[in-house]
Amino acid sequence: MSNTPKIIIVLTLITLISGAVLALLDSYTRPKIDNYRKIQENQAIAEVLPENDRINEVAKDGYVFYEAYRKHELVGVAFQVSGGGYQSELVLMLGLSPDFSRIIGLKILSQVETPGLGTKIEKDESNKEDPGWFINQFKDLRTLPSISYVKNASPSRDTEIQAISGATVSSKAIVDILNTHIKKAKAARGIE
Amino acid sequence: MTEEKRSPQSGGETRPAEDPGKTAPAPAAETEKPKKNLRSRLFRSERMTIVEPAPHAKGKNSVPRIMYTVILALLPAVVLSLFLFGTRAMITIMVAVFAAMVAEYASNRIMKSTVSVDDGSAILTGLLLALTLPPGFPIAGTALGAVVAIVFGKQVFGGLGANIFNPALIGRAFLQASFPVKITTWSMPAFAAKGVYFDMATKNAVDGISGATPLGLLKFEHIGTQLKPLLFGNIGGCIGETSAIALLIGGILLLILKYADWRIPLSYIGTVFVFSGALWLINPELYPNPLFMVLSGGLILGAFFMATDMVTSPVTPLGTWIYGIGMGIVLVIIRIWGGLPEGVMYSILFMNGLVPLLNRWTRPKYFGEIQEEKKK
Amino acid sequence: MKQKTAIQEFLKGLWDENPVLVSLLGLCPTLAVTVSAINGLAMGLAATFVLLCSAFLVSLLRKVIPNQVRIAAYIVIIATFVTIADRFLAAFTPDISKALGPFIPLIIVNCIILGRMEAFASKNGIGRSLLDALGMGAGFTLTLLVLSSIREILGSGTWFGLQLMWPFYAAWKVMVLPPGAFLTLGCMIAAANWINTRRRS
């Protein structure tokens, strides 16, 4: 066709200009976006490993371990884990003692569970005094031999948490995610 | 939905149903049936009659007559629920029925259609909705459910006969999605807590005010329930789903009067029994007893009173079988592998959606159609 | 056909040719993101931005772009502006960007935008194209705002995050779930049709 050269030239020009504009834009916005992500991540780590003065990042076997030091002594390890909830993927930031025997803190990074039921794992609006009662149960929880949950009763052992009534599946999902990943991460870090 | 019965004058002798002619299916017209073999009993409908020239005698059946009979058939379950749950059940039922009637009247006026409050269909929808709610469900929520059932379940499609889904279940689905906590807050029957009525429903987990349904207990805590309380209704659950016997009395009445197609409860409950029975035989530890599956939850209420809704069930017998079996499979899948303890509502709504397709796939061949196809 | 006045060109997008309520275009973002008023507004504004910029460029280049590859050229132009909007939202309003998720990048395939490029901007001058885009964008934004307001008020009891309903109001959770989107949109389309029928008669 006679206008083939024109087609090539016009499309090339449009894509070139568009690429150039986007490249410029990216160089301007990327630092801001990365910065925001870093802040979020640091906040989460600070929340699950409160007492630290230095964080060291170690990537191994698919995990990124954030090692928290205080006065050059390893006080805890945090890493991100995820797994299937009732209707969404649950992403958690988990903070553990260096030997992985105790949970120091747990934070939910993202979840889209059933509003009013499954969302209680993060915030229970029916409990005015302590909306975060469910997730706070994980503080100082022992991980050996494994974490388990009880229903409609107060936990009797130091490896037990109380499930949310009406949202057993979401509660169980968190326990399952923790058990699997603690075991896997242990292997990755070579802890017996 | 007025049905015409064959009049003695015009009908003369009945021809066998093997020659169905070009008839539109007239529901539940009673004819003198010649001897039928098993196959025709299962797959040929007694609804298929022969087109006859006028004059026709008008049958006694009418929409109000059918609706009020179904309401009557529900009475044993209603009375028992009042006995079990007391005023809480009564308030829920009254609110639902009243709200449904008001919504029906308002829709009629807004849409400028014939006022159809007195045909009983709104009362039945409200009553069925109330029976699927837990006693003690908030009044405002009950009323909202009834309004949604009538307006979005029925009137937006053009009124009775034009709706795709069972209106009461639309209302219930709306409430389930809106108030997931309230709708799963069960109360045990008042007498069960005191241990007066027959024997205790469950060995464990009876804590007076709030209880769990047998299906919930099984799914989340692996506690079984004995069969006797399931039969008599001494268990936690929705207002109308607790006693199998009270529901069966009304259900069988409907089958005898042919207001409900016997194939639907048979295929639905039968499929649940066979499917869950097969699973139970494979691993009785993991899967529940099939009798428990049949008697617990809303299966009997759903199978006899909701799945058999004339508007939202298939018109052809073969379609009806597929419909019932489909509901049974969906129900067992939801109950055993799904996230919810109970799936009667979703199984019926799901198959309701397929009814137009089933009707089309299973349309009977008219006389001579097969030869025509062969010629091509 | 009689040429529309400038103001008519703008107004048609608000009601007579409203992209959502009348043309039923762009329903995917309409249904998916309208769980809260702020999301609906952000989505509407982002789409309007893309619509305006693309309409300007397409109208400017309408004599340069060869007919055979016009759709490809439009898509590249639209995609560029969508990426700009997406990056800016991520950089300056990360929370909204997170809430809208993949639906900002998906503006690229929003039928409203490609439809207006093909049907209008490629055949009209810059001034008219901009007016048309502004009208369509405003119509889209307003519809989304109303839809998301209804859903947020009924489904969460709040509006733009402010507590609106009485304290013991039990929120209809279904309204912030997908069925609520379909129910509300259905009612809005029904209402629009009803009003139009009455106006005509």
mmCIF file of N, CA, C and O in Angstrom, chain B residues 187-189 193 205-211:
data_model
loop_
_atom_site.group_PDB
_atom_site.id
_atom_site.type_symbol
_atom_site.label_atom_id
_atom_site.label_comp_id
_atom_site.label_asym_id
_atom_site.label_seq_id
_atom_site.Cartn_x
_atom_site.Cartn_y
_atom_site.Cartn_z
ATOM 1 N N SER B 187 -30.810 -19.403 68.404
ATOM 2 C CA SER B 187 -31.179 -19.653 69.785
ATOM 3 C C SER B 187 -31.675 -21.086 69.857
ATOM 4 O O SER B 187 -32.276 -21.596 68.923
ATOM 5 N N MET B 188 -31.407 -21.703 70.959
ATOM 6 C CA MET B 188 -31.952 -23.035 71.177
ATOM 7 C C MET B 188 -33.420 -22.864 71.524
ATOM 8 O O MET B 188 -33.823 -21.848 72.057
ATOM 9 N N PRO B 189 -34.239 -23.850 71.216
ATOM 10 C CA PRO B 189 -35.626 -23.791 71.666
ATOM 11 C C PRO B 189 -35.665 -23.580 73.176
ATOM 12 O O PRO B 189 -34.814 -24.089 73.902
ATOM 13 N N ALA B 193 -33.241 -25.726 76.407
ATOM 14 C CA ALA B 193 -32.311 -25.217 77.400
ATOM 15 C C ALA B 193 -32.645 -25.782 78.776
ATOM 16 O O ALA B 193 -31.771 -26.093 79.563
ATOM 17 N N ALA B 205 -22.333 -28.297 74.297
ATOM 18 C CA ALA B 205 -22.535 -26.985 73.681
ATOM 19 C C ALA B 205 -23.959 -26.473 73.732
ATOM 20 O O ALA B 205 -24.399 -25.801 72.831
ATOM 21 N N VAL B 206 -24.717 -26.823 74.738
ATOM 22 C CA VAL B 206 -26.002 -26.154 74.915
ATOM 23 C C VAL B 206 -25.777 -25.105 75.977
ATOM 24 O O VAL B 206 -25.598 -25.406 77.140
ATOM 25 N N ASP B 207 -25.729 -23.857 75.548
ATOM 26 C CA ASP B 207 -25.490 -22.853 76.574
ATOM 27 C C ASP B 207 -26.661 -21.906 76.685
ATOM 28 O O ASP B 207 -26.518 -20.708 76.810
ATOM 29 N N GLY B 208 -27.863 -22.479 76.635
ATOM 30 C CA GLY B 208 -29.039 -21.682 76.971
ATOM 31 C C GLY B 208 -29.452 -20.729 75.881
ATOM 32 O O GLY B 208 -30.266 -21.085 75.042
ATOM 33 N N ILE B 209 -28.926 -19.530 75.897
ATOM 34 C CA ILE B 209 -29.436 -18.514 74.993
ATOM 35 C C ILE B 209 -28.967 -18.773 73.561
ATOM 36 O O ILE B 209 -29.772 -18.948 72.660
ATOM 37 N N SER B 210 -27.681 -18.806 73.378
ATOM 38 C CA SER B 210 -27.247 -18.981 71.998
ATOM 39 C C SER B 210 -26.734 -20.395 71.809
ATOM 40 O O SER B 210 -26.023 -20.938 72.638
ATOM 41 N N GLY B 211 -27.162 -20.988 70.716
ATOM 42 C CA GLY B 211 -26.720 -22.338 70.419
ATOM 43 C C GLY B 211 -26.245 -22.380 69.005
ATOM 44 O O GLY B 211 -26.222 -21.373 68.314
#
